[in-house]
């Protein structure tokens, strides 16, 4: 935890919510970045922990994508809820659900190699169409 603004927060003051490829942000969502004392991003309280509108927007976009991936995992019987995704199974869960999500959002526009490079915000924007 980090103390700033008279309160405890999950991230340091000025933390910039990441805008990376989807796999990287998925892992940050469930695992955080312990070496930098960053809690799993799913534990962030956006109104309290994030300062800028861009960071808050990136948080909500990430949440939308994570929820979509978890919905696939639940519908396919891989997990019962997001609570079952952990550092131990996050990679296997992502590798299973992400191609299904991409196939539902993009026809044949991306090759399997290219799909893992797509920024999480691009996926979130496509999901909201």
PDB file of N, CA, C and O in Angstrom, residues 79-123:
ATOM      1  N   UNK A  79     -13.657 -21.833 -15.583  1.00  0.00           N
ATOM      2  CA  UNK A  79     -13.707 -21.297 -14.224  1.00  0.00           C
ATOM      3  C   UNK A  79     -15.162 -21.006 -13.901  1.00  0.00           C
ATOM      4  O   UNK A  79     -16.004 -20.922 -14.799  1.00  0.00           O
ATOM      5  N   UNK A  80     -15.458 -20.833 -12.612  1.00  0.00           N
ATOM      6  CA  UNK A  80     -16.821 -20.472 -12.224  1.00  0.00           C
ATOM      7  C   UNK A  80     -16.988 -18.964 -12.080  1.00  0.00           C
ATOM      8  O   UNK A  80     -18.100 -18.457 -12.184  1.00  0.00           O
ATOM      9  N   UNK A  81     -15.870 -18.259 -11.813  1.00  0.00           N
ATOM     10  CA  UNK A  81     -15.927 -16.804 -11.680  1.00  0.00           C
ATOM     11  C   UNK A  81     -14.514 -16.244 -11.798  1.00  0.00           C
ATOM     12  O   UNK A  81     -13.530 -16.988 -11.810  1.00  0.00           O
ATOM     13  N   UNK A  82     -14.428 -14.928 -11.851  1.00  0.00           N
ATOM     14  CA  UNK A  82     -13.131 -14.249 -11.918  1.00  0.00           C
ATOM     15  C   UNK A  82     -12.256 -14.592 -10.719  1.00  0.00           C
ATOM     16  O   UNK A  82     -11.028 -14.621 -10.822  1.00  0.00           O
ATOM     17  N   UNK A  83     -12.870 -14.882  -9.592  1.00  0.00           N
ATOM     18  CA  UNK A  83     -12.120 -15.210  -8.376  1.00  0.00           C
ATOM     19  C   UNK A  83     -11.239 -16.442  -8.552  1.00  0.00           C
ATOM     20  O   UNK A  83     -10.280 -16.625  -7.824  1.00  0.00           O
ATOM     21  N   UNK A  84     -11.591 -17.303  -9.504  1.00  0.00           N
ATOM     22  CA  UNK A  84     -10.813 -18.518  -9.731  1.00  0.00           C
ATOM     23  C   UNK A  84      -9.586 -18.291 -10.619  1.00  0.00           C
ATOM     24  O   UNK A  84      -8.761 -19.186 -10.769  1.00  0.00           O
ATOM     25  N   UNK A  85      -9.474 -17.111 -11.211  1.00  0.00           N
ATOM     26  CA  UNK A  85      -8.288 -16.805 -12.008  1.00  0.00           C
ATOM     27  C   UNK A  85      -7.225 -16.271 -11.058  1.00  0.00           C
ATOM     28  O   UNK A  85      -7.471 -15.348 -10.287  1.00  0.00           O
ATOM     29  N   UNK A  86      -6.050 -16.894 -11.109  1.00  0.00           N
ATOM     30  CA  UNK A  86      -4.962 -16.517 -10.201  1.00  0.00           C
ATOM     31  C   UNK A  86      -3.653 -16.471 -10.964  1.00  0.00           C
ATOM     32  O   UNK A  86      -3.599 -16.808 -12.150  1.00  0.00           O
ATOM     33  N   UNK A  87      -2.601 -16.098 -10.267  1.00  0.00           N
ATOM     34  CA  UNK A  87      -1.275 -16.091 -10.887  1.00  0.00           C
ATOM     35  C   UNK A  87      -0.922 -17.475 -11.416  1.00  0.00           C
ATOM     36  O   UNK A  87      -0.224 -17.606 -12.427  1.00  0.00           O
ATOM     37  N   UNK A  88      -1.418 -18.513 -10.761  1.00  0.00           N
ATOM     38  CA  UNK A  88      -1.096 -19.886 -11.157  1.00  0.00           C
ATOM     39  C   UNK A  88      -1.740 -20.310 -12.482  1.00  0.00           C
ATOM     40  O   UNK A  88      -1.169 -21.101 -13.221  1.00  0.00           O
ATOM     41  N   UNK A  89      -2.931 -19.810 -12.764  1.00  0.00           N
ATOM     42  CA  UNK A  89      -3.621 -20.251 -13.979  1.00  0.00           C
ATOM     43  C   UNK A  89      -3.917 -19.118 -14.964  1.00  0.00           C
ATOM     44  O   UNK A  89      -4.569 -19.351 -15.980  1.00  0.00           O
ATOM     45  N   UNK A  90      -3.434 -17.902 -14.694  1.00  0.00           N
ATOM     46  CA  UNK A  90      -3.751 -16.746 -15.542  1.00  0.00           C
ATOM     47  C   UNK A  90      -3.308 -16.950 -16.986  1.00  0.00           C
ATOM     48  O   UNK A  90      -4.044 -16.613 -17.915  1.00  0.00           O
ATOM     49  N   UNK A  91      -2.129 -17.499 -17.189  1.00  0.00           N
ATOM     50  CA  UNK A  91      -1.641 -17.695 -18.556  1.00  0.00           C
ATOM     51  C   UNK A  91      -2.511 -18.684 -19.306  1.00  0.00           C
ATOM     52  O   UNK A  91      -2.932 -18.422 -20.444  1.00  0.00           O
ATOM     53  N   UNK A  92      -2.817 -19.818 -18.698  1.00  0.00           N
ATOM     54  CA  UNK A  92      -3.653 -20.826 -19.356  1.00  0.00           C
ATOM     55  C   UNK A  92      -5.048 -20.271 -19.648  1.00  0.00           C
ATOM     56  O   UNK A  92      -5.606 -20.508 -20.727  1.00  0.00           O
ATOM     57  N   UNK A  93      -5.592 -19.519 -18.706  1.00  0.00           N
ATOM     58  CA  UNK A  93      -6.917 -18.919 -18.916  1.00  0.00           C
ATOM     59  C   UNK A  93      -6.889 -17.942 -20.080  1.00  0.00           C
ATOM     60  O   UNK A  93      -7.770 -17.963 -20.953  1.00  0.00           O
ATOM     61  N   UNK A  94      -5.889 -17.078 -20.101  1.00  0.00           N
ATOM     62  CA  UNK A  94      -5.782 -16.093 -21.178  1.00  0.00           C
ATOM     63  C   UNK A  94      -5.603 -16.789 -22.523  1.00  0.00           C
ATOM     64  O   UNK A  94      -6.277 -16.453 -23.498  1.00  0.00           O
ATOM     65  N   UNK A  95      -4.679 -17.743 -22.580  1.00  0.00           N
ATOM     66  CA  UNK A  95      -4.389 -18.423 -23.838  1.00  0.00           C
ATOM     67  C   UNK A  95      -5.609 -19.160 -24.380  1.00  0.00           C
ATOM     68  O   UNK A  95      -5.747 -19.318 -25.601  1.00  0.00           O
ATOM     69  N   UNK A  96      -6.507 -19.577 -23.510  1.00  0.00           N
ATOM     70  CA  UNK A  96      -7.728 -20.237 -23.948  1.00  0.00           C
ATOM     71  C   UNK A  96      -8.761 -19.216 -24.441  1.00  0.00           C
ATOM     72  O   UNK A  96      -9.336 -19.366 -25.525  1.00  0.00           O
ATOM     73  N   UNK A  97      -9.014 -18.187 -23.648  1.00  0.00           N
ATOM     74  CA  UNK A  97     -10.121 -17.265 -23.924  1.00  0.00           C
ATOM     75  C   UNK A  97      -9.816 -16.198 -24.969  1.00  0.00           C
ATOM     76  O   UNK A  97     -10.713 -15.803 -25.725  1.00  0.00           O
ATOM     77  N   UNK A  98      -8.583 -15.743 -25.027  1.00  0.00           N
ATOM     78  CA  UNK A  98      -8.276 -14.609 -25.909  1.00  0.00           C
ATOM     79  C   UNK A  98      -8.537 -14.913 -27.383  1.00  0.00           C
ATOM     80  O   UNK A  98      -9.179 -14.094 -28.064  1.00  0.00           O
ATOM     81  N   UNK A  99      -8.096 -16.049 -27.918  1.00  0.00           N
ATOM     82  CA  UNK A  99      -8.413 -16.315 -29.328  1.00  0.00           C
ATOM     83  C   UNK A  99      -9.911 -16.371 -29.609  1.00  0.00           C
ATOM     84  O   UNK A  99     -10.364 -15.960 -30.679  1.00  0.00           O
ATOM     85  N   UNK A 100     -10.687 -16.840 -28.653  1.00  0.00           N
ATOM     86  CA  UNK A 100     -12.147 -16.881 -28.819  1.00  0.00           C
ATOM     87  C   UNK A 100     -12.698 -15.458 -28.874  1.00  0.00           C
ATOM     88  O   UNK A 100     -13.541 -15.138 -29.722  1.00  0.00           O
ATOM     89  N   UNK A 101     -12.218 -14.610 -27.985  1.00  0.00           N
ATOM     90  CA  UNK A 101     -12.660 -13.205 -27.994  1.00  0.00           C
ATOM     91  C   UNK A 101     -12.277 -12.532 -29.302  1.00  0.00           C
ATOM     92  O   UNK A 101     -13.103 -11.853 -29.921  1.00  0.00           O
ATOM     93  N   UNK A 102     -11.036 -12.724 -29.737  1.00  0.00           N
ATOM     94  CA  UNK A 102     -10.577 -12.100 -30.986  1.00  0.00           C
ATOM     95  C   UNK A 102     -11.426 -12.582 -32.163  1.00  0.00           C
ATOM     96  O   UNK A 102     -11.833 -11.782 -33.011  1.00  0.00           O
ATOM     97  N   UNK A 103     -11.703 -13.865 -32.221  1.00  0.00           N
ATOM     98  CA  UNK A 103     -12.512 -14.402 -33.317  1.00  0.00           C
ATOM     99  C   UNK A 103     -13.909 -13.785 -33.334  1.00  0.00           C
ATOM    100  O   UNK A 103     -14.489 -13.593 -34.405  1.00  0.00           O
ATOM    101  N   UNK A 104     -14.429 -13.451 -32.158  1.00  0.00           N
ATOM    102  CA  UNK A 104     -15.764 -12.841 -32.102  1.00  0.00           C
ATOM    103  C   UNK A 104     -15.741 -11.360 -32.485  1.00  0.00           C
ATOM    104  O   UNK A 104     -16.757 -10.818 -32.889  1.00  0.00           O
ATOM    105  N   UNK A 105     -14.582 -10.723 -32.368  1.00  0.00           N
ATOM    106  CA  UNK A 105     -14.476  -9.284 -32.648  1.00  0.00           C
ATOM    107  C   UNK A 105     -13.925  -8.970 -34.039  1.00  0.00           C
ATOM    108  O   UNK A 105     -14.246  -7.935 -34.616  1.00  0.00           O
ATOM    109  N   UNK A 106     -13.054  -9.832 -34.534  1.00  0.00           N
ATOM    110  CA  UNK A 106     -12.388  -9.626 -35.820  1.00  0.00           C
ATOM    111  C   UNK A 106     -12.584 -10.882 -36.649  1.00  0.00           C
ATOM    112  O   UNK A 106     -12.340 -11.982 -36.169  1.00  0.00           O
ATOM    113  N   UNK A 107     -12.938 -10.732 -37.861  1.00  0.00           N
ATOM    114  CA  UNK A 107     -13.069 -11.915 -38.705  1.00  0.00           C
ATOM    115  C   UNK A 107     -11.692 -12.508 -38.947  1.00  0.00           C
ATOM    116  O   UNK A 107     -11.124 -13.099 -38.071  1.00  0.00           O
ATOM    117  N   UNK A 108     -11.144 -12.345 -40.109  1.00  0.00           N
ATOM    118  CA  UNK A 108      -9.811 -12.894 -40.396  1.00  0.00           C
ATOM    119  C   UNK A 108      -8.799 -11.758 -40.524  1.00  0.00           C
ATOM    120  O   UNK A 108      -7.801 -11.884 -41.210  1.00  0.00           O
ATOM    121  N   UNK A 109      -9.047 -10.646 -39.849  1.00  0.00           N
ATOM    122  CA  UNK A 109      -8.195  -9.470 -39.997  1.00  0.00           C
ATOM    123  C   UNK A 109      -6.831  -9.616 -39.340  1.00  0.00           C
ATOM    124  O   UNK A 109      -5.901  -8.919 -39.686  1.00  0.00           O
ATOM    125  N   UNK A 110      -6.704 -10.488 -38.347  1.00  0.00           N
ATOM    126  CA  UNK A 110      -5.449 -10.636 -37.624  1.00  0.00           C
ATOM    127  C   UNK A 110      -4.979 -12.081 -37.658  1.00  0.00           C
ATOM    128  O   UNK A 110      -5.762 -12.983 -37.416  1.00  0.00           O
ATOM    129  N   UNK A 111      -3.715 -12.246 -37.939  1.00  0.00           N
ATOM    130  CA  UNK A 111      -3.135 -13.589 -37.889  1.00  0.00           C
ATOM    131  C   UNK A 111      -2.914 -13.959 -36.430  1.00  0.00           C
ATOM    132  O   UNK A 111      -2.845 -13.082 -35.573  1.00  0.00           O
ATOM    133  N   UNK A 112      -2.778 -15.240 -36.123  1.00  0.00           N
ATOM    134  CA  UNK A 112      -2.540 -15.637 -34.730  1.00  0.00           C
ATOM    135  C   UNK A 112      -1.338 -14.947 -34.092  1.00  0.00           C
ATOM    136  O   UNK A 112      -1.370 -14.600 -32.937  1.00  0.00           O
ATOM    137  N   UNK A 113      -0.286 -14.695 -34.851  1.00  0.00           N
ATOM    138  CA  UNK A 113       0.879 -14.026 -34.286  1.00  0.00           C
ATOM    139  C   UNK A 113       0.560 -12.567 -33.951  1.00  0.00           C
ATOM    140  O   UNK A 113       0.986 -12.029 -32.959  1.00  0.00           O
ATOM    141  N   UNK A 114      -0.181 -11.927 -34.798  1.00  0.00           N
ATOM    142  CA  UNK A 114      -0.488 -10.497 -34.649  1.00  0.00           C
ATOM    143  C   UNK A 114      -1.488 -10.227 -33.524  1.00  0.00           C
ATOM    144  O   UNK A 114      -1.435  -9.197 -32.890  1.00  0.00           O
ATOM    145  N   UNK A 115      -2.396 -11.151 -33.256  1.00  0.00           N
ATOM    146  CA  UNK A 115      -3.452 -10.860 -32.288  1.00  0.00           C
ATOM    147  C   UNK A 115      -2.907 -10.577 -30.891  1.00  0.00           C
ATOM    148  O   UNK A 115      -3.495  -9.824 -30.139  1.00  0.00           O
ATOM    149  N   UNK A 116      -1.768 -11.142 -30.539  1.00  0.00           N
ATOM    150  CA  UNK A 116      -1.233 -10.931 -29.206  1.00  0.00           C
ATOM    151  C   UNK A 116      -0.574  -9.561 -29.051  1.00  0.00           C
ATOM    152  O   UNK A 116      -0.212  -9.176 -27.946  1.00  0.00           O
ATOM    153  N   UNK A 117      -0.438  -8.837 -30.152  1.00  0.00           N
ATOM    154  CA  UNK A 117       0.129  -7.487 -30.099  1.00  0.00           C
ATOM    155  C   UNK A 117      -0.931  -6.403 -29.920  1.00  0.00           C
ATOM    156  O   UNK A 117      -0.593  -5.243 -29.729  1.00  0.00           O
ATOM    157  N   UNK A 118      -2.185  -6.763 -29.983  1.00  0.00           N
ATOM    158  CA  UNK A 118      -3.249  -5.756 -29.944  1.00  0.00           C
ATOM    159  C   UNK A 118      -3.330  -5.120 -28.552  1.00  0.00           C
ATOM    160  O   UNK A 118      -3.398  -5.810 -27.540  1.00  0.00           O
ATOM    161  N   UNK A 119      -3.345  -3.799 -28.534  1.00  0.00           N
ATOM    162  CA  UNK A 119      -3.451  -3.048 -27.284  1.00  0.00           C
ATOM    163  C   UNK A 119      -4.810  -3.313 -26.640  1.00  0.00           C
ATOM    164  O   UNK A 119      -5.835  -3.401 -27.322  1.00  0.00           O
ATOM    165  N   UNK A 120      -4.811  -3.402 -25.334  1.00  0.00           N
ATOM    166  CA  UNK A 120      -6.052  -3.704 -24.615  1.00  0.00           C
ATOM    167  C   UNK A 120      -7.130  -2.645 -24.852  1.00  0.00           C
ATOM    168  O   UNK A 120      -8.315  -2.964 -24.918  1.00  0.00           O
ATOM    169  N   UNK A 121      -6.737  -1.395 -25.038  1.00  0.00           N
ATOM    170  CA  UNK A 121      -7.726  -0.350 -25.293  1.00  0.00           C
ATOM    171  C   UNK A 121      -8.372  -0.512 -26.670  1.00  0.00           C
ATOM    172  O   UNK A 121      -9.543  -0.196 -26.848  1.00  0.00           O
ATOM    173  N   UNK A 122      -7.622  -1.029 -27.622  1.00  0.00           N
ATOM    174  CA  UNK A 122      -8.177  -1.311 -28.948  1.00  0.00           C
ATOM    175  C   UNK A 122      -9.237  -2.402 -28.839  1.00  0.00           C
ATOM    176  O   UNK A 122     -10.311  -2.302 -29.442  1.00  0.00           O
ATOM    177  N   UNK A 123      -8.948  -3.431 -28.053  1.00  0.00           N
ATOM    178  CA  UNK A 123      -9.918  -4.509 -27.843  1.00  0.00           C
ATOM    179  C   UNK A 123     -11.166  -3.966 -27.164  1.00  0.00           C
ATOM    180  O   UNK A 123     -12.298  -4.251 -27.573  1.00  0.00           O
TER     181      UNK A 123
END
